[in-house]
Short mmCIF file of C-alpha atoms and ligand atoms in Angstrom, two decimals:
data_model
loop_
_atom_site.label_atom_id
_atom_site.label_comp_id
_atom_site.label_asym_id
_atom_site.label_seq_id
_atom_site.Cartn_x
_atom_site.Cartn_y
_atom_site.Cartn_z
CA UNK A 1 68.11 18.65 103.95
CA UNK A 2 67.46 15.40 105.78
CA UNK A 3 69.45 12.45 104.41
CA UNK A 4 68.19 8.89 104.84
CA UNK A 5 70.44 5.84 104.40
CA UNK A 6 69.41 2.22 103.96
CA UNK A 7 71.12 -1.06 103.03
CA UNK A 8 70.26 -4.26 101.25
CA UNK A 9 71.18 -6.89 98.71
CA UNK A 10 68.18 -6.20 96.45
CA UNK A 11 68.71 -9.43 94.53
CA UNK A 12 65.98 -10.30 92.00
CA UNK A 13 64.40 -6.93 92.71
CA UNK A 14 60.75 -7.22 93.82
CA UNK A 15 57.91 -5.11 95.19
CA UNK A 16 58.98 -5.71 98.82
CA UNK A 17 62.28 -4.00 98.00
CA UNK A 18 60.47 -1.16 96.23
CA UNK A 19 58.10 -0.52 99.15
CA UNK A 20 61.02 -0.41 101.57
CA UNK A 21 62.87 2.12 99.39
CA UNK A 22 59.75 4.26 98.98
CA UNK A 23 59.03 4.28 102.72
CA UNK A 24 62.67 5.04 103.56
CA UNK A 25 62.75 7.94 101.07
CA UNK A 26 59.57 9.38 102.57
CA UNK A 27 61.41 9.91 105.88
CA UNK A 28 63.71 12.57 104.41
CA UNK A 29 64.76 14.69 101.42
CA UNK A 30 67.37 12.39 99.89
CA UNK A 31 67.89 8.65 100.04
CA UNK A 32 71.32 6.99 99.86
CA UNK A 33 71.36 3.20 99.40
CA UNK A 34 74.20 0.83 100.27
CA UNK A 35 73.94 -2.24 98.03
CA UNK A 36 75.78 -5.19 99.50
CA UNK A 37 78.71 -6.31 97.38
CA UNK A 38 79.13 -9.79 95.92
CA UNK A 39 81.91 -10.67 98.39
CA UNK A 40 79.82 -9.61 101.38
CA UNK A 41 76.96 -11.78 100.10
CA UNK A 42 79.16 -14.78 99.60
CA UNK A 43 80.46 -14.38 103.17
CA UNK A 44 76.99 -13.78 104.62
CA UNK A 45 74.81 -16.23 102.71
CA UNK A 46 77.32 -18.70 101.32
CA UNK A 47 76.15 -18.18 97.75
CA UNK A 48 76.50 -15.58 95.06
CA UNK A 49 73.42 -13.48 94.32
CA UNK A 50 71.46 -14.20 91.11
CA UNK A 51 72.25 -10.70 89.83
CA UNK A 52 75.77 -9.32 90.10
CA UNK A 53 76.67 -6.34 92.23
CA UNK A 54 76.92 -4.14 89.11
CA UNK A 55 73.43 -5.20 87.96
CA UNK A 56 71.87 -4.73 91.41
CA UNK A 57 73.49 -1.29 91.73
CA UNK A 58 72.22 -0.25 88.29
CA UNK A 59 68.64 -1.25 89.14
CA UNK A 60 68.58 0.52 92.51
CA UNK A 61 70.30 3.64 91.11
CA UNK A 62 67.59 3.97 88.44
CA UNK A 63 64.76 4.22 90.97
CA UNK A 64 63.11 7.61 91.28
CA UNK A 65 63.30 7.83 95.12
CA UNK A 66 67.04 7.01 95.15
CA UNK A 67 69.57 9.87 95.07
CA UNK A 68 72.81 7.91 95.41
CA UNK A 69 74.07 4.33 95.62
CA UNK A 70 77.32 2.78 96.82
CA UNK A 71 78.68 -0.72 97.46
CA UNK A 72 78.37 -1.97 101.05
CA UNK A 73 81.61 -3.91 101.59
CA UNK A 74 81.06 -4.99 105.20
CA UNK A 75 78.23 -5.12 107.74
CA UNK A 76 80.64 -3.72 110.34
CA UNK A 77 81.12 -0.43 108.47
CA UNK A 78 77.63 0.99 109.08
CA UNK A 79 78.89 3.75 111.35
CA UNK A 80 81.48 4.86 108.74
CA UNK A 81 78.89 4.85 105.95
CA UNK A 82 76.44 6.89 108.05
CA UNK A 83 79.14 9.49 108.77
CA UNK A 84 80.58 9.55 105.20
CA UNK A 85 77.16 10.17 103.68
CA UNK A 86 76.11 12.55 106.48
CA UNK A 87 72.97 10.50 107.04
CA UNK A 88 70.44 11.80 109.55
CA UNK A 89 68.38 8.61 109.57
CA UNK A 90 69.30 4.93 109.17
CA UNK A 91 66.40 2.78 107.96
CA UNK A 92 66.44 -1.01 108.17
CA UNK A 93 63.81 -3.73 107.77
CA UNK A 94 62.49 -5.10 111.06
CA UNK A 95 64.33 -8.38 110.47
CA UNK A 96 67.26 -6.29 111.81
CA UNK A 97 65.26 -4.91 114.79
CA UNK A 98 67.60 -3.75 117.57
CA UNK A 99 70.79 -4.69 115.66
CA UNK A 100 71.92 -1.13 114.94
CA UNK A 101 70.68 0.71 118.01
CA UNK A 102 74.27 1.59 118.97
CA UNK A 103 74.35 4.05 116.05
CA UNK A 104 71.74 6.14 117.84
CA UNK A 105 74.50 8.57 118.87
CA UNK A 106 75.20 9.59 115.24
CA UNK A 107 71.77 9.24 113.59
CA UNK A 108 68.17 8.32 114.16
CA UNK A 109 67.65 4.53 113.75
CA UNK A 110 64.32 3.37 112.30
CA UNK A 111 63.16 -0.20 111.64
CA UNK A 112 60.28 -0.56 109.20
CA UNK A 113 58.06 -3.65 108.86
CA UNK A 114 58.75 -5.88 105.86
CA UNK A 115 56.18 -6.48 103.13
CA UNK A 116 54.62 -9.87 103.93
CA UNK A 117 54.75 -12.90 101.65
CA UNK A 118 57.36 -11.76 99.13
CA UNK A 119 60.99 -12.81 99.15
CA UNK A 120 63.79 -13.58 96.72
CA UNK A 121 64.06 -17.10 98.15
CA UNK A 122 60.32 -17.74 97.55
CA UNK A 123 60.61 -16.32 94.01
CA UNK A 124 63.54 -18.59 93.16
CA UNK A 125 61.58 -21.56 94.54
CA UNK A 126 58.49 -20.60 92.52
CA UNK A 127 60.44 -20.15 89.29
CA UNK A 128 62.30 -23.41 89.68
CA UNK A 129 59.13 -25.45 90.32
CA UNK A 130 56.85 -24.04 87.59
N1 LIG B 201 62.32 -6.11 102.41
C1 LIG B 201 60.99 -5.84 102.72
N2 LIG B 201 60.02 -6.75 102.45
C2 LIG B 201 60.33 -7.94 101.88
C3 LIG B 201 61.66 -8.23 101.54
C4 LIG B 201 62.65 -7.29 101.83
O1 LIG B 201 60.67 -4.76 103.26
N3 LIG B 201 59.34 -8.82 101.67
C5 LIG B 201 63.35 -5.12 102.72
C6 LIG B 201 64.37 -5.61 103.75
O2 LIG B 201 63.85 -5.50 105.06
C7 LIG B 201 65.52 -4.69 103.49
C8 LIG B 201 65.42 -4.41 101.97
O3 LIG B 201 64.09 -4.78 101.58
O4 LIG B 201 65.33 -3.47 104.19
C9 LIG B 201 66.43 -5.23 101.19
O5 LIG B 201 66.23 -6.58 101.50
P1 LIG B 201 67.42 -7.63 101.34
O6 LIG B 201 67.99 -7.51 100.00
O7 LIG B 201 66.94 -8.97 101.81
O8 LIG B 201 68.46 -7.02 102.37
P2 LIG B 201 69.46 -7.80 103.32
O9 LIG B 201 70.14 -8.88 102.55
O10 LIG B 201 68.75 -8.17 104.58
O11 LIG B 201 70.49 -6.64 103.63
O12 LIG B 201 73.41 -4.27 105.83
C10 LIG B 201 72.34 -5.06 105.46
C11 LIG B 201 72.70 -5.91 104.29
O13 LIG B 201 72.99 -5.13 103.18
C12 LIG B 201 71.74 -7.01 104.01
#
């Protein structure tokens, strides 16, 4: 069986997130998703996500194409996560293009194009101005 792994915050879950998960799952037989933890988000973006780590994990875990979820504690642990979950393929959005090429010795690394014109930031903006 071919295992695919992908990562994300998946805050205020939207169709861009769904399409990414569906396309990642289509590249193998099982999809494992690392959902970035609240502490990692605070460190990375300087703010807490709208939905907590537990809520974001629950939403992603309930999706049909997802076999397993875990908390991503650090961006630097990608290699460990790939090995732990015996992933054959790492899938990332093309906003990360080239960033994880060094993992090519333990898995295939694929960058997929993002869905245009949808983002959590734009959604928050839209909600707060309507
Ligand atoms: N995505 C997409 N299209 C959008 C928005 C997001 O395809 N319009 C994809 C992203 O490319 C990513 C996934 O959905 O693959 C999750 O997006 P984010 O939650 O923004 O993920 P991010 O915070 O970039 O991940 O190790 C990576 C970290 O976990 C951070």
